[in-house]
Coordinates of N, CA, C and O in Angstrom, one line a residue:
X29 N 79.7 109.8 99.2 CA 79.6 109.9 97.7 C 80.0 108.6 97.0 O 80.7 107.8 97.6
X30 N 79.6 108.5 95.8 CA 80.0 107.3 95.0 C 79.4 107.5 93.6 O 78.8 108.5 93.4
X31 N 79.7 106.6 92.7 CA 79.2 106.7 91.4 C 79.0 105.3 90.7 O 79.7 104.4 91.1
X32 N 78.2 105.3 89.7 CA 77.9 104.1 89.0 C 78.9 103.9 87.9 O 79.3 104.8 87.2
X33 N 79.3 102.6 87.8 CA 80.2 102.2 86.7 C 79.5 101.0 85.9 O 78.4 100.6 86.3
X34 N 80.1 100.4 84.9 CA 79.5 99.4 84.2 C 79.1 98.2 85.0 O 79.6 98.0 86.1
X35 N 78.3 97.3 84.4 CA 77.9 96.1 85.0 C 77.1 96.3 86.3 O 77.1 95.4 87.2
X36 N 76.3 97.4 86.4 CA 75.5 97.7 87.6 C 76.3 97.6 88.9 O 75.8 97.1 89.9
X37 N 77.4 98.3 88.9 CA 78.3 98.4 90.0 C 78.4 99.9 90.5 O 78.3 100.8 89.6
X38 N 78.6 100.1 91.7 CA 78.9 101.4 92.3 C 80.3 101.4 92.9 O 80.7 100.4 93.5
X39 N 81.0 102.5 92.7 CA 82.3 102.6 93.2 C 82.4 103.7 94.3 O 81.8 104.8 94.0
X40 N 83.0 103.5 95.4 CA 83.1 104.5 96.4 C 84.4 104.2 97.2 O 85.2 103.3 96.8
X41 N 84.7 104.9 98.2 CA 85.8 104.7 99.1 C 85.5 103.6 100.1 O 84.4 103.5 100.6
X42 N 86.5 102.8 100.5 CA 86.3 101.8 101.5 C 85.9 102.4 102.8 O 85.1 101.9 103.5
X43 N 86.5 103.5 103.2 CA 86.2 104.1 104.5 C 84.8 104.7 104.5 O 84.3 104.9 105.6
X44 N 84.1 104.8 103.4 CA 82.7 105.3 103.4 C 81.8 104.2 103.9 O 80.8 104.5 104.5
X45 N 82.1 102.9 103.5 CA 81.2 101.8 103.9 C 81.8 100.9 104.9 O 81.2 99.9 105.4
X46 N 83.1 101.1 105.4 CA 83.7 100.3 106.3 C 82.9 100.1 107.6 O 82.3 101.1 108.1
X47 N 82.8 98.9 108.1 CA 82.1 98.6 109.3 C 80.6 98.9 109.3 O 79.9 98.9 110.3
X48 N 80.0 99.0 108.1 CA 78.6 99.2 107.9 C 77.9 97.9 108.0 O 78.4 96.9 107.4
X49 N 76.7 97.9 108.6 CA 75.9 96.7 108.6 C 74.7 96.8 107.7 O 74.1 95.8 107.3
X50 N 74.3 98.0 107.3 CA 73.2 98.3 106.5 C 73.5 99.6 105.7 O 73.7 100.6 106.3
X51 N 73.4 99.5 104.4 CA 73.8 100.7 103.5 C 72.6 101.0 102.6 O 72.0 100.1 102.0
X52 N 72.2 102.3 102.6 CA 71.2 102.7 101.7 C 71.8 103.8 100.8 O 72.6 104.6 101.3
X53 N 71.3 103.9 99.6 CA 71.9 104.9 98.7 C 70.7 105.6 98.0 O 69.7 104.9 97.6
X54 N 70.9 106.9 97.8 CA 69.9 107.7 97.1 C 70.5 108.1 95.7 O 71.7 108.5 95.7
X55 N 69.7 107.9 94.7 CA 70.2 108.4 93.4 C 69.9 109.9 93.2 O 68.9 110.3 93.7
X56 N 70.7 110.6 92.5 CA 70.5 112.0 92.3 C 69.1 112.3 91.8 O 68.7 111.7 90.8
X57 N 68.4 113.2 92.4 CA 67.1 113.6 92.0 C 66.0 112.7 92.4 O 64.9 112.8 92.0
X58 N 66.3 111.7 93.2 CA 65.3 110.7 93.6 C 65.3 110.5 95.1 O 66.3 110.3 95.7
X59 N 64.1 110.7 95.8 CA 64.1 110.6 97.2 C 64.1 109.2 97.8 O 64.4 109.0 99.0
X60 N 63.9 108.2 96.9 CA 63.9 106.8 97.4 C 65.3 106.4 97.8 O 66.3 106.6 97.2
X61 N 65.3 105.7 98.9 CA 66.6 105.0 99.4 C 66.6 103.6 99.0 O 65.6 102.8 99.3
X62 N 67.7 103.2 98.3 CA 67.8 101.8 97.9 C 68.8 101.1 98.7 O 69.9 101.6 99.1
X63 N 68.5 99.8 99.0 CA 69.5 99.0 99.8 C 70.6 98.5 98.9 O 70.4 98.0 97.8
X64 N 71.8 98.8 99.4 CA 73.0 98.4 98.7 C 73.8 97.2 99.3 O 73.7 97.1 100.6
X65 N 74.5 96.5 98.6 CA 75.2 95.3 99.1 C 76.7 95.6 98.7 O 77.0 95.8 97.6
X66 N 77.6 95.4 99.7 CA 79.0 95.5 99.5 C 79.5 94.2 98.9 O 79.3 93.2 99.4
X67 N 80.1 94.3 97.7 CA 80.7 93.2 97.0 C 82.1 92.9 97.3 O 82.6 91.8 97.4
X68 N 82.9 94.0 97.5 CA 84.3 93.9 97.7 C 84.8 95.2 98.3 O 84.4 96.3 98.0
X69 N 85.8 95.1 99.3 CA 86.4 96.2 99.9 C 87.9 96.0 99.8 O 88.4 95.0 100.2
X70 N 88.6 97.0 99.3 CA 90.1 97.1 99.2 C 90.6 98.1 100.2 O 90.7 99.3 99.8
X71 N 90.9 97.7 101.4 CA 91.3 98.7 102.4 C 92.7 99.3 102.0 O 92.9 100.5 102.3
X72 N 93.5 98.5 101.4 CA 94.8 99.0 101.0 C 94.8 100.1 99.9 O 95.7 101.0 99.8
X73 N 93.7 100.2 99.1 CA 93.5 101.2 98.1 C 92.3 102.1 98.4 O 92.0 103.0 97.6
X74 N 91.6 101.9 99.5 CA 90.5 102.7 99.9 C 89.4 102.7 98.9 O 88.8 103.7 98.6
X75 N 89.1 101.6 98.3 CA 88.0 101.5 97.3 C 87.1 100.3 97.7 O 87.5 99.3 98.3
X76 N 85.8 100.5 97.3 CA 84.8 99.5 97.6 C 83.8 99.4 96.4 O 83.5 100.5 95.8
X77 N 83.4 98.2 96.1 CA 82.4 98.0 95.0 C 81.1 97.6 95.7 O 81.1 96.7 96.6
X78 N 80.0 98.2 95.2 CA 78.7 97.8 95.7 C 77.8 97.6 94.6 O 78.1 97.9 93.4
X79 N 76.6 97.0 94.9 CA 75.6 96.8 93.9 C 74.2 97.0 94.6 O 74.1 97.0 95.8
X80 N 73.3 97.3 93.7 CA 71.9 97.4 94.2 C 71.1 96.5 93.3 O 71.1 96.5 92.1
X81 N 70.3 95.6 94.0 CA 69.6 94.6 93.3 C 68.3 95.1 92.7 O 67.8 94.5 91.7
X82 N 67.7 96.1 93.3 CA 66.4 96.7 92.8 C 66.6 97.3 91.4 O 67.4 98.2 91.2
X83 N 66.0 96.7 90.4 CA 66.2 97.2 89.0 C 65.8 98.6 88.7 O 66.3 99.2 87.8
X84 N 64.9 99.1 89.6 CA 64.4 100.5 89.3 C 65.5 101.5 89.6 O 65.5 102.6 89.1
X85 N 66.5 101.2 90.5 CA 67.6 102.1 90.7 C 68.4 102.4 89.4 O 68.8 103.5 89.2
X86 N 68.5 101.4 88.6 CA 69.4 101.5 87.4 C 68.6 102.1 86.2 O 69.3 102.4 85.2
X87 N 67.3 102.3 86.3 CA 66.6 102.9 85.2 C 67.1 104.3 85.0 O 67.2 105.1 85.9
X88 N 67.3 104.7 83.8 CA 67.7 106.1 83.4 C 69.1 106.5 84.0 O 69.3 107.7 84.2
X89 N 69.9 105.5 84.4 CA 71.2 105.8 85.0 C 72.3 105.5 84.0 O 72.4 104.3 83.6
X90 N 73.1 106.5 83.7 CA 74.2 106.2 82.8 C 75.5 106.0 83.6 O 75.9 106.9 84.3
X91 N 76.1 104.9 83.5 CA 77.3 104.6 84.3 C 78.5 105.5 83.7 O 78.5 105.8 82.5
X92 N 79.4 105.9 84.6 CA 80.5 106.6 84.1 C 81.6 105.7 83.6 O 81.7 104.5 84.0
X93 N 82.4 106.2 82.7 CA 83.5 105.4 82.1 C 84.8 105.9 82.6 O 84.9 107.1 82.9
X94 N 85.8 105.0 82.7 CA 87.2 105.4 83.1 C 87.9 106.0 81.9 O 87.8 105.5 80.8
X95 N 88.7 107.0 82.2 CA 89.6 107.7 81.2 C 91.0 107.3 81.3 O 91.4 106.5 82.2
X96 N 91.8 107.9 80.5 CA 93.3 107.7 80.6 C 93.9 108.4 81.7 O 93.3 109.3 82.3
X97 N 95.1 108.1 82.1 CA 95.9 108.9 83.1 C 96.0 110.3 82.6 O 96.4 110.6 81.5
X98 N 95.6 111.3 83.5 CA 95.6 112.7 83.1 C 97.1 113.2 83.1 O 98.0 112.5 83.5
X99 N 97.2 114.4 82.6 CA 98.5 115.1 82.5 C 98.6 116.2 83.5 O 97.5 116.8 83.9
X100 N 99.7 116.7 83.8 CA 99.9 117.9 84.7 C 99.2 119.0 84.0 O 99.3 119.2 82.7
X101 N 98.6 119.9 84.8 CA 97.9 121.1 84.3 C 96.6 120.8 83.7 O 95.9 121.8 83.2
X102 N 96.1 119.6 83.6 CA 94.8 119.3 83.1 C 93.8 119.9 84.0 O 94.0 119.9 85.2
X103 N 92.6 120.3 83.5 CA 91.5 120.8 84.3 C 90.7 119.6 84.8 O 90.4 118.7 83.9
X104 N 90.4 119.6 86.0 CA 89.6 118.4 86.6 C 88.4 118.9 87.4 O 88.5 120.0 88.0
X105 N 87.4 118.1 87.4 CA 86.2 118.4 88.2 C 86.0 117.3 89.3 O 86.2 116.1 88.9
X106 N 85.7 117.7 90.5 CA 85.4 116.7 91.5 C 83.9 116.8 91.9 O 83.4 117.9 92.2
X107 N 83.2 115.7 91.9 CA 81.8 115.7 92.1 C 81.5 114.9 93.4 O 82.1 113.8 93.6
X108 N 80.6 115.4 94.2 CA 80.3 114.7 95.5 C 79.1 115.4 96.2 O 78.6 116.4 95.7
X109 N 78.8 114.8 97.3 CA 77.8 115.3 98.2 C 78.4 115.6 99.6 O 78.4 114.7 100.4
X110 N 78.9 116.8 99.8 CA 79.5 117.1 101.0 C 78.5 117.1 102.2 O 77.3 117.3 102.0
X111 N 79.0 116.8 103.4 CA 78.2 116.8 104.6 C 77.5 118.1 104.7 O 78.0 119.2 104.4
X112 N 76.2 118.0 105.3 CA 75.5 119.3 105.6 C 74.6 119.7 104.5 O 74.0 120.8 104.5
X113 N 74.3 118.9 103.4 CA 73.5 119.3 102.4 C 73.0 118.1 101.6 O 73.5 117.0 101.7
X114 N 72.0 118.4 100.7 CA 71.4 117.4 99.9 C 71.7 117.6 98.4 O 71.2 116.8 97.6
X115 N 72.4 118.7 98.1 CA 72.6 118.9 96.7 C 74.1 118.6 96.3 O 75.0 118.5 97.1
X116 N 74.2 118.3 95.0 CA 75.5 117.9 94.5 C 76.5 119.1 94.5 O 76.1 120.2 94.4
X117 N 77.7 118.8 94.7 CA 78.8 119.8 94.7 C 79.8 119.5 93.6 O 80.2 118.3 93.5
X118 N 80.1 120.4 92.8 CA 81.1 120.3 91.7 C 82.1 121.3 91.9 O 81.8 122.5 91.8
X119 N 83.4 120.9 92.1 CA 84.4 121.9 92.2 C 85.4 121.6 91.0 O 85.5 120.5 90.5
X120 N 86.1 122.7 90.6 CA 87.0 122.6 89.5 C 88.4 123.0 89.9 O 88.6 123.9 90.7
X121 N 89.4 122.3 89.3 CA 90.8 122.7 89.7 C 91.8 122.2 88.6 O 91.4 121.7 87.5
X122 N 93.0 122.3 88.9 CA 94.1 121.9 88.0 C 94.9 120.8 88.7 O 95.2 120.8 89.9
X123 N 95.4 119.9 87.9 CA 96.3 118.8 88.4 C 97.7 119.3 88.5 O 98.2 119.8 87.5
X124 N 98.2 119.3 89.7 CA 99.5 119.9 90.0 C 100.6 118.8 90.2 O 101.8 119.1 90.1
X125 N 100.2 117.6 90.5 CA 101.2 116.5 90.7 C 100.6 115.2 90.5 O 99.4 114.9 90.8
X126 N 101.4 114.3 89.9 CA 101.0 112.9 89.7 C 102.2 112.0 90.1 O 103.2 112.1 89.4
X127 N 102.1 111.3 91.2 CA 103.2 110.4 91.6 C 102.8 109.4 92.7 O 101.7 109.5 93.2
X128 N 103.6 108.5 92.9 CA 103.4 107.5 93.9 C 103.5 108.2 95.3 O 104.4 108.9 95.5
X129 N 102.5 107.9 96.2 CA 102.5 108.4 97.5 C 102.2 107.3 98.5 O 101.3 106.5 98.2
X130 N 102.8 107.3 99.7 CA 102.4 106.3 100.7 C 101.0 106.7 101.2 O 100.6 107.8 101.3
X131 N 100.2 105.6 101.4 CA 98.8 105.8 101.7 C 98.6 105.6 103.2 O 99.1 104.6 103.7
X132 N 97.8 106.4 103.8 CA 97.6 106.4 105.2 C 96.9 105.2 105.8 O 97.1 104.8 106.9
X133 N 96.1 104.5 104.9 CA 95.3 103.3 105.4 C 95.9 102.0 105.1 O 95.3 101.0 105.3
X134 N 97.1 102.0 104.5 CA 97.7 100.8 104.1 C 99.2 101.0 104.0 O 99.7 102.0 104.3
X135 N 99.9 99.9 103.7 CA 101.3 99.9 103.7 C 101.9 100.2 102.3 O 103.1 100.4 102.1
X136 N 101.0 100.2 101.3 CA 101.5 100.4 99.9 C 101.6 101.9 99.5 O 101.0 102.8 100.1
X137 N 102.4 102.1 98.5 CA 102.4 103.4 97.8 C 101.5 103.3 96.6 O 101.6 102.4 95.9
X138 N 100.7 104.3 96.5 CA 99.7 104.3 95.4 C 99.9 105.5 94.5 O 100.3 106.6 95.0
X139 N 99.5 105.4 93.3 CA 99.5 106.5 92.4 C 98.5 107.5 92.8 O 97.3 107.2 93.0
X140 N 98.9 108.8 93.1 CA 98.0 109.8 93.5 C 98.1 111.0 92.6 O 99.1 111.3 92.1
X141 N 96.9 111.7 92.5 CA 96.8 112.9 91.7 C 96.5 114.0 92.7 O 95.5 114.0 93.4
X142 N 97.4 115.0 92.8 CA 97.2 116.1 93.6 C 96.5 117.2 92.8 O 97.0 117.5 91.7
X143 N 95.5 117.8 93.3 CA 94.7 118.8 92.6 C 94.5 120.0 93.5 O 94.6 119.9 94.8
X144 N 94.1 121.2 93.0 CA 93.8 122.3 93.8 C 92.3 122.6 93.9 O 91.9 123.6 94.5
X145 N 91.5 121.6 93.5 CA 90.0 121.7 93.7 C 89.7 121.4 95.1 O 90.3 120.5 95.7
X146 N 88.7 122.1 95.6 CA 88.2 121.8 97.0 C 87.6 120.4 97.1 O 86.7 120.1 96.2
X147 N 88.0 119.7 98.1 CA 87.3 118.4 98.4 C 86.9 118.5 99.8 O 87.7 118.5 100.7
X148 N 85.6 118.5 100.0 CA 85.0 118.7 101.4 C 84.7 117.3 102.0 O 84.5 116.3 101.3
X149 N 84.6 117.3 103.4 CA 84.1 116.1 104.0 C 82.8 115.6 103.4 O 81.9 116.5 103.3
X150 N 82.7 114.4 103.1 CA 81.5 113.9 102.4 C 81.7 113.7 100.9 O 80.9 113.0 100.3
X151 N 82.7 114.3 100.3 CA 83.0 114.1 98.9 C 83.7 112.8 98.7 O 83.8 112.4 97.5
X152 N 84.2 112.2 99.7 CA 85.0 111.0 99.6 C 84.2 109.9 98.8 O 83.0 109.7 99.1
X153 N 84.8 109.3 97.8 CA 84.2 108.3 97.0 C 83.6 108.9 95.7 O 83.2 108.1 94.8
X154 N 83.5 110.2 95.6 CA 83.0 110.8 94.4 C 84.0 110.8 93.3 O 85.2 110.7 93.5
X155 N 83.5 110.9 92.0 CA 84.4 110.8 90.9 C 85.2 112.1 90.7 O 84.7 113.2 90.9
X156 N 86.4 112.0 90.2 CA 87.2 113.1 89.7 C 87.2 112.9 88.2 O 87.6 111.9 87.7
X157 N 86.7 113.9 87.5 CA 86.5 113.8 86.0 C 87.3 114.8 85.2 O 87.5 115.9 85.6
X158 N 87.7 114.3 84.0 CA 88.2 115.2 83.0 C 87.2 114.9 81.8 O 87.1 113.8 81.3
X159 N 86.4 116.0 81.5 CA 85.3 115.8 80.6 C 84.3 114.9 81.3 O 83.8 115.2 82.4
X160 N 83.9 113.8 80.6 CA 82.9 112.9 81.2 C 83.6 111.6 81.7 O 82.9 110.7 82.0
X161 N 84.9 111.5 81.7 CA 85.6 110.3 82.0 C 86.2 110.4 83.4 O 86.8 111.4 83.8
X162 N 86.1 109.3 84.2 CA 86.7 109.2 85.5 C 88.2 109.0 85.4 O 88.6 108.1 84.8
X163 N 88.9 109.9 86.1 CA 90.4 109.7 86.2 C 90.9 109.5 87.6 O 92.0 109.3 87.9
X164 N 89.9 109.6 88.6 CA 90.3 109.4 90.0 C 89.1 109.3 90.9 O 87.9 109.6 90.4
X165 N 89.3 109.0 92.1 CA 88.2 108.9 93.1 C 88.7 109.8 94.3 O 89.8 109.6 94.8
X166 N 87.9 110.7 94.7 CA 88.2 111.6 95.8 C 88.3 110.8 97.1 O 87.5 109.9 97.3
X167 N 89.3 111.1 97.9 CA 89.5 110.4 99.2 C 90.1 111.3 100.2 O 90.5 112.4 99.9
X168 N 90.0 110.9 101.4 CA 90.3 111.8 102.6 C 91.7 112.4 102.5 O 91.9 113.6 102.6
X169 N 92.8 111.6 102.5 CA 94.1 112.1 102.4 C 95.1 111.0 102.3 O 94.8 109.9 102.5
X170 N 96.3 111.4 101.9 CA 97.4 110.3 101.9 C 98.0 110.2 103.3 O 97.9 111.0 104.1

């Protein structure tokens, strides 16, 4: 999973594209696969930036915007494409914790938001939203 942000960029998890030699991406509701290029990978924070040079990918696509740091007990939605299907999955939950946590793929402690919404394999890299604003990126675990 992943999502569009400003400047024709896509954001996903580093472990989603790590060690890839060729990446194709499908836009929601479109059967066409577009070739993506990795611009940057941050293994310490498990994030990756990609772009797609084909201008038709960006037609009718609204990039998501980032929101402010959420509060405890805020309602949150997690969007992604779990393994085993072609349809989008949206789960809803409550934010139960916000604190620095050691991260499994790096040596740094990162700000993490613990939620009770289901995050399934394949949802990694999808946006976590409050309303229409991104407040986090789903990832495998701390």
